[in-house]
mmCIF file of C-alpha atoms in Angstrom:
data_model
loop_
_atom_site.group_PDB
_atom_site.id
_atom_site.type_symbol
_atom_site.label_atom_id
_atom_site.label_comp_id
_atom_site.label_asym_id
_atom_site.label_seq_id
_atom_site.Cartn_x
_atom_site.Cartn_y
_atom_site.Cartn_z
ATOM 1 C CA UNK A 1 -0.942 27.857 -1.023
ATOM 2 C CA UNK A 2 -1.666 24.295 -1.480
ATOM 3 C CA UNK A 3 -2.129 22.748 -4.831
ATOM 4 C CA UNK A 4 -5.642 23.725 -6.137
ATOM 5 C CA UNK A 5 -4.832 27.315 -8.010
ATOM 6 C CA UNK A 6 -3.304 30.490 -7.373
ATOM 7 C CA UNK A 7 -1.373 30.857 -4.055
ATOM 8 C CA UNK A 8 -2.704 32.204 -1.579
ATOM 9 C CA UNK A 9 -1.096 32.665 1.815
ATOM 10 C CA UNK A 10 -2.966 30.837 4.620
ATOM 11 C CA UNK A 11 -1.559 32.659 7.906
ATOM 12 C CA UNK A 12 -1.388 30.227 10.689
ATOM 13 C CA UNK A 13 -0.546 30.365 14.226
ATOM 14 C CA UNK A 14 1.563 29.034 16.586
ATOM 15 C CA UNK A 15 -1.770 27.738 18.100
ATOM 16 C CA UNK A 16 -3.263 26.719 15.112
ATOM 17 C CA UNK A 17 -0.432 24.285 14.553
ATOM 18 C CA UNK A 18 0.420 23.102 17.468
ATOM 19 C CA UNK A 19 -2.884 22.316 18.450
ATOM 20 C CA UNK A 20 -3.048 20.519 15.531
ATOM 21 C CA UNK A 21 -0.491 18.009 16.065
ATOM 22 C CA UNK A 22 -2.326 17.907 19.278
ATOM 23 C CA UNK A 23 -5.365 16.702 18.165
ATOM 24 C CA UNK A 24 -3.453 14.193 15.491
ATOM 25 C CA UNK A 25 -1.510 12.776 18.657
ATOM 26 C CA UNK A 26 -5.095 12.543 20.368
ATOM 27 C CA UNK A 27 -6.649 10.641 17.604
ATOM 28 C CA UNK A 28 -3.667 7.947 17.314
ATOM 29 C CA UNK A 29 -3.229 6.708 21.395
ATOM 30 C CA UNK A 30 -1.171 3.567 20.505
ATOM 31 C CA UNK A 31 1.662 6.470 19.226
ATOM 32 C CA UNK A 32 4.271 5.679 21.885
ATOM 33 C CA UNK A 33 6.596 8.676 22.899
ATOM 34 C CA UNK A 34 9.804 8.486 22.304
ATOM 35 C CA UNK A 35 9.662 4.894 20.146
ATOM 36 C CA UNK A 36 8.459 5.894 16.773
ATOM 37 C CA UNK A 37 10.330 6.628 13.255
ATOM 38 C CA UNK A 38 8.609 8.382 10.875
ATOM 39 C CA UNK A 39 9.739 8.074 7.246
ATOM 40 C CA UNK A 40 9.529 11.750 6.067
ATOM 41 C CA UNK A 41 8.720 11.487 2.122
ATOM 42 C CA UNK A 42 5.914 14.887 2.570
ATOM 43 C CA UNK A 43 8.186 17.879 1.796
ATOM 44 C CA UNK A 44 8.495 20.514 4.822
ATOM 45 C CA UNK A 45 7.487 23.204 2.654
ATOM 46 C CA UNK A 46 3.498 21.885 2.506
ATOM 47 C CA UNK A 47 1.492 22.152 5.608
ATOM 48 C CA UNK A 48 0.677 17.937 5.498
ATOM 49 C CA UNK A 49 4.508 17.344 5.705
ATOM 50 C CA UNK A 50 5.518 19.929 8.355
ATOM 51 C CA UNK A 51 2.596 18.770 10.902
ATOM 52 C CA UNK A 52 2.921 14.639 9.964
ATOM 53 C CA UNK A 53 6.227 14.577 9.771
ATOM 54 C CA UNK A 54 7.899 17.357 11.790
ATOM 55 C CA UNK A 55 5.702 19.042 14.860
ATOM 56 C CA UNK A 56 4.621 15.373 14.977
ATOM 57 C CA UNK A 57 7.855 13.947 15.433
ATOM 58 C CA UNK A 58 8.957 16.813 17.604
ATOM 59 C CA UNK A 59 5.609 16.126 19.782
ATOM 60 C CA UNK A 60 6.458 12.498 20.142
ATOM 61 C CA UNK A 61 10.169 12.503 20.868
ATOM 62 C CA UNK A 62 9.841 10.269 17.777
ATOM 63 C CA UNK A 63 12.918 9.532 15.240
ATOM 64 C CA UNK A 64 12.421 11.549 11.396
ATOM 65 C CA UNK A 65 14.298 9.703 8.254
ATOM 66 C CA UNK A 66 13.943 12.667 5.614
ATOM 67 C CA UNK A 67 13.690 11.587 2.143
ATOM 68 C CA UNK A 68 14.828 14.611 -0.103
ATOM 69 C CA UNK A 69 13.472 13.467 -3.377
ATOM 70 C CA UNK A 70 10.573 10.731 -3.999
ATOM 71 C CA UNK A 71 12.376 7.591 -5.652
ATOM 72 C CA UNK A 72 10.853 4.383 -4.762
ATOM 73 C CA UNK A 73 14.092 2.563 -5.060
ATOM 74 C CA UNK A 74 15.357 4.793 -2.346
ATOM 75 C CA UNK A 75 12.221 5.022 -0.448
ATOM 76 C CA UNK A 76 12.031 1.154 -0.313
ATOM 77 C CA UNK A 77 16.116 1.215 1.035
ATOM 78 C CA UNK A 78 15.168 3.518 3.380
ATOM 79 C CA UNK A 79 12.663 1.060 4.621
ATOM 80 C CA UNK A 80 15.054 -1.491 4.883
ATOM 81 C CA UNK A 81 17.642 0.029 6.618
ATOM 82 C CA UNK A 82 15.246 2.162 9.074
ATOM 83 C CA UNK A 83 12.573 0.513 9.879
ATOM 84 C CA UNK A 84 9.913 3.468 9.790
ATOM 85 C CA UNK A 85 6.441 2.576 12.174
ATOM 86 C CA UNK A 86 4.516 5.699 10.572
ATOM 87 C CA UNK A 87 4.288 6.574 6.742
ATOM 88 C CA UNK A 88 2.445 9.753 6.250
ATOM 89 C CA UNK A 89 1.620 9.723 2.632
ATOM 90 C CA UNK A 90 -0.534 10.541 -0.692
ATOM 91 C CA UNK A 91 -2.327 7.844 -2.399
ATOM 92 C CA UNK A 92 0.610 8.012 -5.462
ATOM 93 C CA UNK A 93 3.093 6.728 -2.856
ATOM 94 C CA UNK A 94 1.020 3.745 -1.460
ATOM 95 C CA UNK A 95 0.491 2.759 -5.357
ATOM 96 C CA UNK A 96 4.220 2.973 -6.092
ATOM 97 C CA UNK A 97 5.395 0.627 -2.786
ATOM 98 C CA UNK A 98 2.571 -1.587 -3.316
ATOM 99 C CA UNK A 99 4.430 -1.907 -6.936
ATOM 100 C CA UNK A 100 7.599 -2.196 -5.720
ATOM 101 C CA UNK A 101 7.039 -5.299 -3.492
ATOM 102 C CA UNK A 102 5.472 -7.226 -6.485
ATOM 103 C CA UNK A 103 7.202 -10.161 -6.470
ATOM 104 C CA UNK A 104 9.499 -9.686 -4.171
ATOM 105 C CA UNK A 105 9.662 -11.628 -0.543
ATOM 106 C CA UNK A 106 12.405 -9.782 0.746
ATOM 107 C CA UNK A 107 11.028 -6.622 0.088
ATOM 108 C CA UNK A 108 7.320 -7.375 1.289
ATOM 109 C CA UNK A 109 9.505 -8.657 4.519
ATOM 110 C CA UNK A 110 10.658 -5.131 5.268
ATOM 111 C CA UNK A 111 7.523 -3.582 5.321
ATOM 112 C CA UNK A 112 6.137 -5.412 8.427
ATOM 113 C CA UNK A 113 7.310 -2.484 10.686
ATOM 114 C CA UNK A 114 4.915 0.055 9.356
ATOM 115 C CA UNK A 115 2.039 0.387 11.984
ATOM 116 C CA UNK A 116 0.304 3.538 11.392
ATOM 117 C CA UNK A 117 -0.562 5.303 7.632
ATOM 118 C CA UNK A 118 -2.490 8.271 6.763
ATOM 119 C CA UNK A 119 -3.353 9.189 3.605
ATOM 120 C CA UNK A 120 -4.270 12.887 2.468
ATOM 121 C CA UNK A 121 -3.844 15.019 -0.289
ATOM 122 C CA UNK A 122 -6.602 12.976 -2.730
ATOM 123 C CA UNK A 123 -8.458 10.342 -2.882
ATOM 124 C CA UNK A 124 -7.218 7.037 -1.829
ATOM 125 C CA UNK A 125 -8.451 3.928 -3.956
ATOM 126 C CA UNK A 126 -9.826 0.979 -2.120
ATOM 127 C CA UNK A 127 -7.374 -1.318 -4.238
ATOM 128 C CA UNK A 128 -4.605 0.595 -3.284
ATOM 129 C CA UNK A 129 -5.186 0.328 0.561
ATOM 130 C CA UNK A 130 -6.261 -3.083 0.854
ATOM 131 C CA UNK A 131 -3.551 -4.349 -1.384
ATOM 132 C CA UNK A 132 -0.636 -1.849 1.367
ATOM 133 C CA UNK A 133 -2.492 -3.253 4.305
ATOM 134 C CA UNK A 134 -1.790 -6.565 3.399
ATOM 135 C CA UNK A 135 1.682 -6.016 2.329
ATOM 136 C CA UNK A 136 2.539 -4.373 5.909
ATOM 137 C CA UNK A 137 0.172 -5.798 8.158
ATOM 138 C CA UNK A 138 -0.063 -2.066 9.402
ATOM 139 C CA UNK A 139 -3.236 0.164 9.184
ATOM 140 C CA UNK A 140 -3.470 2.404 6.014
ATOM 141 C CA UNK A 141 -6.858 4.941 6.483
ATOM 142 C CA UNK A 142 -7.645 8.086 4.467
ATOM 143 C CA UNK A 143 -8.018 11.206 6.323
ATOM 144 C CA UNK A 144 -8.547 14.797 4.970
ATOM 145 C CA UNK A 145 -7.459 18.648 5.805
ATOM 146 C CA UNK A 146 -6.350 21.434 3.805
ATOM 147 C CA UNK A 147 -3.438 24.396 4.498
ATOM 148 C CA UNK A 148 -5.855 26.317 5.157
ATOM 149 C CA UNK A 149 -6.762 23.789 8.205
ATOM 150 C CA UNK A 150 -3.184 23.352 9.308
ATOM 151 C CA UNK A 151 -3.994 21.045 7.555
ATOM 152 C CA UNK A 152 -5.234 17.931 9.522
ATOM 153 C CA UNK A 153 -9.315 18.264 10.215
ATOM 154 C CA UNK A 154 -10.370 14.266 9.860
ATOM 155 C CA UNK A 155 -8.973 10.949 9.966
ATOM 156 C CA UNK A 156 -10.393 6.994 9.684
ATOM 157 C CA UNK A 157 -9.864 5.512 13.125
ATOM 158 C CA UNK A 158 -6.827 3.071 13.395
ATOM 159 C CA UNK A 159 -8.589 0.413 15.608
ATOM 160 C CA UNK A 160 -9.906 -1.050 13.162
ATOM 161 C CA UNK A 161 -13.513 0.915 12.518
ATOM 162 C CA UNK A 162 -12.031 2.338 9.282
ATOM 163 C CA UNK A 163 -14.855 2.956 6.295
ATOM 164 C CA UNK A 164 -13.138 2.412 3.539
ATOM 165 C CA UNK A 165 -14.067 5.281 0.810
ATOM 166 C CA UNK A 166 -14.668 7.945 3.703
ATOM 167 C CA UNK A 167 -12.209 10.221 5.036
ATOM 168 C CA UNK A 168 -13.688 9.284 8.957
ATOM 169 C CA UNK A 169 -14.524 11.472 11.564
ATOM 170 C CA UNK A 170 -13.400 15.244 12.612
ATOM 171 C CA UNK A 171 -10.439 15.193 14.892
ATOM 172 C CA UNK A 172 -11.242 16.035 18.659
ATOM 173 C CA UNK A 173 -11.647 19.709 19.418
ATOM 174 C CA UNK A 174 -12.885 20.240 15.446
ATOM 175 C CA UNK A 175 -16.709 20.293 13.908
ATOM 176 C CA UNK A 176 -17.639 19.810 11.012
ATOM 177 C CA UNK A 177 -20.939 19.897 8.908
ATOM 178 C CA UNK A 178 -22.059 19.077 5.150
ATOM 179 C CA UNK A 179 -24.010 22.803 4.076
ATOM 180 C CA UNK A 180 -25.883 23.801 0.884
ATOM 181 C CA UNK A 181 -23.676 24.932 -1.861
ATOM 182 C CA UNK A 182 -25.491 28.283 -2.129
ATOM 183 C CA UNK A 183 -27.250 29.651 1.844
ATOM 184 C CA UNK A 184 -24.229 27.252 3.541
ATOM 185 C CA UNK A 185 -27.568 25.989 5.774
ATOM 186 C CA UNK A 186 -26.359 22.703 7.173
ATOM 187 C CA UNK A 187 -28.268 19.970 4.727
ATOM 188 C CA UNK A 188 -29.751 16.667 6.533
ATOM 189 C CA UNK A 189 -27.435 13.589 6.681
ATOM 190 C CA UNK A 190 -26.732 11.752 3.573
ATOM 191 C CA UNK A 191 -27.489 14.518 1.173
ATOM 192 C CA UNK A 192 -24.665 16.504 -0.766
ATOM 193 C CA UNK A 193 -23.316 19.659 -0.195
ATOM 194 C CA UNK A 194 -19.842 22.050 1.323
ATOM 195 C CA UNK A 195 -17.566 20.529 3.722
ATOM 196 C CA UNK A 196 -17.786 23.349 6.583
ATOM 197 C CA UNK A 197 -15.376 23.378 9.222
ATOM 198 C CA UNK A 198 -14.698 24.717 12.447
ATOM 199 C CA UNK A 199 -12.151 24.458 14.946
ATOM 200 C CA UNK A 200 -8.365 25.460 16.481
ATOM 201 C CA UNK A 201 -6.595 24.946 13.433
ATOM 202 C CA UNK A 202 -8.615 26.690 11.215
ATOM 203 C CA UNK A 203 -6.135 29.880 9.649
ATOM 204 C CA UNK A 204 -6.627 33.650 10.911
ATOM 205 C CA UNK A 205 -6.895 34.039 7.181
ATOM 206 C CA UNK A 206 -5.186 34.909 3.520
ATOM 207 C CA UNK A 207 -2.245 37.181 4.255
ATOM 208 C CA UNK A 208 -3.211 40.575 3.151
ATOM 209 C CA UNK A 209 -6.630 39.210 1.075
ATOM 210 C CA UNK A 210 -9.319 40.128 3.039
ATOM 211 C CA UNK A 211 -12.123 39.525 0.694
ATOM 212 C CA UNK A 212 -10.418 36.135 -0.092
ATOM 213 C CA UNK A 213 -10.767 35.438 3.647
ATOM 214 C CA UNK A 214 -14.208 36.439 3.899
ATOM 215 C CA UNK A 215 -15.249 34.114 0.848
ATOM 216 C CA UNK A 216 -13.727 30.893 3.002
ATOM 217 C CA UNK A 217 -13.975 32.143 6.560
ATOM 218 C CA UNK A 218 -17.323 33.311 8.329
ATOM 219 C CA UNK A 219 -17.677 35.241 11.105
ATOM 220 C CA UNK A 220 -18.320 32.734 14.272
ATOM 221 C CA UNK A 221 -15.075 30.935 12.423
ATOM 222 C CA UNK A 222 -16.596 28.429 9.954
ATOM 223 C CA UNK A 223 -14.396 27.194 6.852
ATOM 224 C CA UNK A 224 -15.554 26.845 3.786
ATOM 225 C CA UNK A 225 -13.555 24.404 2.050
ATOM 226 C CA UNK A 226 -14.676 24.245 -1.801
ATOM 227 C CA UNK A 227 -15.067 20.159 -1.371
ATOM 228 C CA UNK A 228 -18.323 18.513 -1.691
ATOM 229 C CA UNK A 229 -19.098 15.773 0.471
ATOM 230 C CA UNK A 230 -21.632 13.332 2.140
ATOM 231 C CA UNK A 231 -21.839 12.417 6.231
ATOM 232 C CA UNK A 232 -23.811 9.005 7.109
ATOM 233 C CA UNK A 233 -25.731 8.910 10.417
ATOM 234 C CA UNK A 234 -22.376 7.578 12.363
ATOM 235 C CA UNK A 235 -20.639 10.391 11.439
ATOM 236 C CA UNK A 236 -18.380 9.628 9.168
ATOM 237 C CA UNK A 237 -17.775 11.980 6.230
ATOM 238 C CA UNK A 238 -17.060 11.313 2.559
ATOM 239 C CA UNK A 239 -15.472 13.542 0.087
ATOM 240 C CA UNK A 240 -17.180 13.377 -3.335
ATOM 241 C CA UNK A 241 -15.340 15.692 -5.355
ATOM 242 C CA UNK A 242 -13.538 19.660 -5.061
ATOM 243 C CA UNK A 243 -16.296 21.667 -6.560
ATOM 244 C CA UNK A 244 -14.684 22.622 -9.365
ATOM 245 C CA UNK A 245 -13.911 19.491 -10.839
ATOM 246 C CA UNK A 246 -17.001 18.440 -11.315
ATOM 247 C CA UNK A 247 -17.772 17.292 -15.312
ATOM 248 C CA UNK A 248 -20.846 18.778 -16.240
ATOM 249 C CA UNK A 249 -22.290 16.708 -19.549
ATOM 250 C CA UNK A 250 -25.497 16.177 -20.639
ATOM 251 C CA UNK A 251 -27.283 17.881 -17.452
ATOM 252 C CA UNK A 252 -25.580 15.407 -15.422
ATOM 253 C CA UNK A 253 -22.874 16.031 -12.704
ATOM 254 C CA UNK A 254 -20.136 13.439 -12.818
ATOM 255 C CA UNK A 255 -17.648 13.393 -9.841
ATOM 256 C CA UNK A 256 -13.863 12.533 -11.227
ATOM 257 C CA UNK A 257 -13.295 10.412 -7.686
ATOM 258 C CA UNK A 258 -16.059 7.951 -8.879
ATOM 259 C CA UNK A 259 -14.280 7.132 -12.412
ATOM 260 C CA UNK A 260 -11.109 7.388 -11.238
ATOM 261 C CA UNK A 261 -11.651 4.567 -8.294
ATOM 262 C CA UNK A 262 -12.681 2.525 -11.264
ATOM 263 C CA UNK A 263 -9.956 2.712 -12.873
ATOM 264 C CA UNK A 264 -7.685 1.945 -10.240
ATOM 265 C CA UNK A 265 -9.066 -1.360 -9.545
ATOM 266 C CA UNK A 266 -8.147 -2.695 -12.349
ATOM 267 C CA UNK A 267 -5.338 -4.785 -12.535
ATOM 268 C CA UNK A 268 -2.854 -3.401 -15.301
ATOM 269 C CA UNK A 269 -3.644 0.387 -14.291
ATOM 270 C CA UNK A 270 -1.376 2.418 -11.645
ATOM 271 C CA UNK A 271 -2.417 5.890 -12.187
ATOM 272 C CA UNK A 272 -5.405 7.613 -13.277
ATOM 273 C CA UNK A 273 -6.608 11.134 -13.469
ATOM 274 C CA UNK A 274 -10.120 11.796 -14.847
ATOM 275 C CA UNK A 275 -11.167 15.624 -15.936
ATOM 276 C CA UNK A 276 -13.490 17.084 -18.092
ATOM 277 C CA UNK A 277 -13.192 18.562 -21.406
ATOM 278 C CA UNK A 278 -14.630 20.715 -24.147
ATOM 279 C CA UNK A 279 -17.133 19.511 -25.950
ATOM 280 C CA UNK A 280 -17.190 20.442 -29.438
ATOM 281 C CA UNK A 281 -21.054 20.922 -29.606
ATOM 282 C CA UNK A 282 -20.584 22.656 -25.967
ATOM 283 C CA UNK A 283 -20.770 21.001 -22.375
ATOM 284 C CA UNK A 284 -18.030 18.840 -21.502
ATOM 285 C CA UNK A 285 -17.335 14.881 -21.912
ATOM 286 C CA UNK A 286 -15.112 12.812 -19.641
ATOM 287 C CA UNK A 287 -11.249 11.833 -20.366
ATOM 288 C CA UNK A 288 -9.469 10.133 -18.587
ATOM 289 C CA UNK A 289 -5.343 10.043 -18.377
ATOM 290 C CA UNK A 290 -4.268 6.145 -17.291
ATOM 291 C CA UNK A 291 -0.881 4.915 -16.700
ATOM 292 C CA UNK A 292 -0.303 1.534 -17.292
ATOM 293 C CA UNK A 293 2.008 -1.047 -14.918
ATOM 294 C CA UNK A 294 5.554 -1.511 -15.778
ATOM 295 C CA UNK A 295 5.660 -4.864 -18.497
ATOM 296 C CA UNK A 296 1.665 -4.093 -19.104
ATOM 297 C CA UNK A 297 -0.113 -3.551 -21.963
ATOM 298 C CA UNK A 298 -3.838 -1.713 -22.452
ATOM 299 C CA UNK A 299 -5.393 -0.856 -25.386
ATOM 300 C CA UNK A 300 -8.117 1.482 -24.923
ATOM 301 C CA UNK A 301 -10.831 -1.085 -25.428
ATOM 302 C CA UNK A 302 -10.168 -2.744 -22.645
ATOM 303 C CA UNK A 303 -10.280 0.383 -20.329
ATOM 304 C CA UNK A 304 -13.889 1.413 -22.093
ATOM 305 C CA UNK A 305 -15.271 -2.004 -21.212
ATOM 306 C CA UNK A 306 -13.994 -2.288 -17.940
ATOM 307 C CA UNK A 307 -15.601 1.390 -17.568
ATOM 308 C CA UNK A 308 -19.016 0.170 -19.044
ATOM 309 C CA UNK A 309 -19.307 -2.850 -17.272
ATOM 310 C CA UNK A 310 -18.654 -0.753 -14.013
ATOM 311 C CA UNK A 311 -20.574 2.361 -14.102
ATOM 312 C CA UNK A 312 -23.510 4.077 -15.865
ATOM 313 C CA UNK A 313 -23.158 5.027 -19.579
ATOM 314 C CA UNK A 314 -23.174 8.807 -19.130
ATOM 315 C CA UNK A 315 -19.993 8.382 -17.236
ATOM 316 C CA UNK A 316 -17.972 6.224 -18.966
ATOM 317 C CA UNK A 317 -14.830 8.236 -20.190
ATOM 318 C CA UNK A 318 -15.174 9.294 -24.102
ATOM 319 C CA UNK A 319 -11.426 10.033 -24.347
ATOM 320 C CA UNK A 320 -8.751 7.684 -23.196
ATOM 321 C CA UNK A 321 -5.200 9.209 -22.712
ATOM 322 C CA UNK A 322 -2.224 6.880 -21.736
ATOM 323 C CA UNK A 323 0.682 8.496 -20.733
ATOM 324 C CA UNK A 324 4.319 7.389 -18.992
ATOM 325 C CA UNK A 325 3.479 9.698 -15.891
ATOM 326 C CA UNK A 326 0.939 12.150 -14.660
ATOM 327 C CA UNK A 327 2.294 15.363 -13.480
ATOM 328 C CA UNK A 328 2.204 15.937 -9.701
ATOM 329 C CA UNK A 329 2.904 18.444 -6.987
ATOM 330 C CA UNK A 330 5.733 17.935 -4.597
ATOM 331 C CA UNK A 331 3.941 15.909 -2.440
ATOM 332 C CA UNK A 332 3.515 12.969 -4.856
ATOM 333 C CA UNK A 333 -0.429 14.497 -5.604
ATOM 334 C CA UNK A 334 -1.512 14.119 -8.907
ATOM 335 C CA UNK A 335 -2.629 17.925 -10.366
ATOM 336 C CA UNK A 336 -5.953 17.568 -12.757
ATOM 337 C CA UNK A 337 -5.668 21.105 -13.024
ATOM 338 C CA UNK A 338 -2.367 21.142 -14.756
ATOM 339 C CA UNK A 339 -4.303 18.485 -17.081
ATOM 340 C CA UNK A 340 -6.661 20.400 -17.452
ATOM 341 C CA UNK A 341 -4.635 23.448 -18.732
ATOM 342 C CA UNK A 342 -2.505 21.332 -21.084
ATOM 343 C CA UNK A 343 -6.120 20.579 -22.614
ATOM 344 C CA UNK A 344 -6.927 23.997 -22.719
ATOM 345 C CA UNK A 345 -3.677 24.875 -24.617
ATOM 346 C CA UNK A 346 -4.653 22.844 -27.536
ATOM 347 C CA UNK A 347 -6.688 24.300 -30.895
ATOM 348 C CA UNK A 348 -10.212 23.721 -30.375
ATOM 349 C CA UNK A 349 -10.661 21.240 -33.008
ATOM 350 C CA UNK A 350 -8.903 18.448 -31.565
ATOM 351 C CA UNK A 351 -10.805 18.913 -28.110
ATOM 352 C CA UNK A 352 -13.941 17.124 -27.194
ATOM 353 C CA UNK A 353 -14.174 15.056 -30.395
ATOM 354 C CA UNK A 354 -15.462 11.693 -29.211
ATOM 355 C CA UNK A 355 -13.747 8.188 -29.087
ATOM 356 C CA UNK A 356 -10.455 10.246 -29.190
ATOM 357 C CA UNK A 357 -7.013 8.154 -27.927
ATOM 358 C CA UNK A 358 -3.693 9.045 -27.575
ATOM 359 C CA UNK A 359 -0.704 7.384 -26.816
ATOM 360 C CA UNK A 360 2.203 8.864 -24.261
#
């Protein structure tokens, strides 16, 4: 089902998965059989987790060290005492180690076996990589799939070539092309549009939901994902935003991603979730839902200057929302769309009003 609505049951095959760990195992050479430890934070349950850290392991001949619940003061022991080489991971995870070494030699010591990261399940801030690639020495690149994908379809390389702020290339075996949001005719290179993919882990379908399936899933076997993106002339894709989170205001599209990497970089700020809400004249302005660092404080002045200074006026959040945690699916992703219905929930009056803060 994933973590974008309703569940819907993605049937996969045998073949669909295991050439999909096939392809991952392709893209990553250096892997070496039989010498590897993955630390296994992704729950089994989620498509990202089983292939990463299971039928990948399995593949390899590779040690697994499960991690039952996310605590970083566990996952941090667990890097101690095991010396993981491979961390598959969401961008929340990277944030909280790159926290949890602050400060600390001894800690930032027993990172240096981590080799190989991928990052999936959102978008991964620059600040965030740069700062866990420094830590471990190790490569950390963003890649992208979806369940209904098995899920793996792209990946950075991890030679070095990585762009930050793309999600690379489509794995071997898999295509993949940028269509118009309404024919689905490919679009030329650099313009917007649908991620489109095609290849042998793309899903037979939605168990029992045919016209589901035949919303998503063409005929000659292209998948529709729902994610707008952008490829450059090498190749390499980036995701802009899912299509439905995009804040419409004033005319203007705003893309959550954008704001949101803004926010990240700065220094007192470990998670951020930007969505859009009701306005009370109709439309929608921006909020945004920050966590601040442990010992930190931010008053919401200093997040709309920041903002301004950073990006155009249009999308510079009108609400500011700090909170103690954002609420996330099993996998450590953070869920606008359960922000998004708290916002709903509330009387109409105290939506969309501008300049609006709240505290925790």
């Amino acid at each position: 089902g994933g973590t974008t609505g309703l569940p819907k049951a993605a049937v996969l095959t045998h073949r669909n998965m295991v050439a999909n760990v096939m392809q991952v195992r392709a893209w990553v050479p250096e892997l070496r059989d039989g010498e590897e430890t993955i630390l296994s934070i992704l729950p089994f349950f989620h498509s990202y987790g089983v292939t990463l850290c299971l039928h990948l392991a399995t593949y390899l001949g590779a040690t697994t060290v499960l991690v039952p619940r996310f605590e970083i003061a566990d996952v941090m022991e667990q890097i101690a005492t095991y010396q993981p080489t491979l961390l598959p991971g969401v961008p929340t995870l990277y944030s909280a180690i790159n926290g949890a070494v602050e400060n600390n030699p001894a800690r930032q010591a027993s990172m240096r076996s981590i080799r190989y990261c991928i990052s999936g399940g959102a978008p991964l801030p620059r600040s965030v990589q740069e700062r866990f690639e420094e830590i471990t020495g190790g490569h950390l690149v963003e890649g992208y799939g979806l369940s209904e994908a098995s899920p793996v379809t792209h990946a950075n390389p991890l030679d070095g070539r990585a762009r930050i702020g793309t999600i690379g290339m489509p794995l071997p075996g898999t295509e993949a092309r940028i269509v118009d949001l309404d024919t689905r005719a490919p679009v030329p290179i650099g313009e917007r549009g649908e991620v489109a993919i095609r290849g042998p882990q793309v899903m037979k379908g939605y168990w029992r939901r045919p016209e589901d399936t035949a919303a998503v899933l063409s005929d000659d076997g292209w998948l529709y994902t729902g994610d707008i993106g952008i490829m450059d002339e090498d190749g390499f894709f980036q995701i802009v935003d899912r299509q439905k989170d995009v804040v419409i205001t004033g005319g203007e599209n705003i893309y959550p991603r954008e704001i949101e990497e803004v926010l990240y970089s700065h220094p007192k700020i470990v998670e951020a979730a930007v969505i859009g809400v009701p306005h009370s004249v109709g439309g929608q302005v921006v909020k945004a839902f920050v966590v601040v660092k442990p010992g930190e404080t931010l008053e919401r002045r200093d997040v709309l200057q920041y903002c301004s200074e950073r990006l155009a006026k249009f999308k510079v959040p009108r609400q500011i929302e700090f909170r103690e945690s954002l609420p996330k699916a099993a996998t450590g992703k953070i869920l606008r769309r359960a922000l998004a219905e708290e916002e709903a929930a509330k009387p109409r009056r105290r939506r969309g009003g501008d300049a609006e803060t709240t505290g925790g």
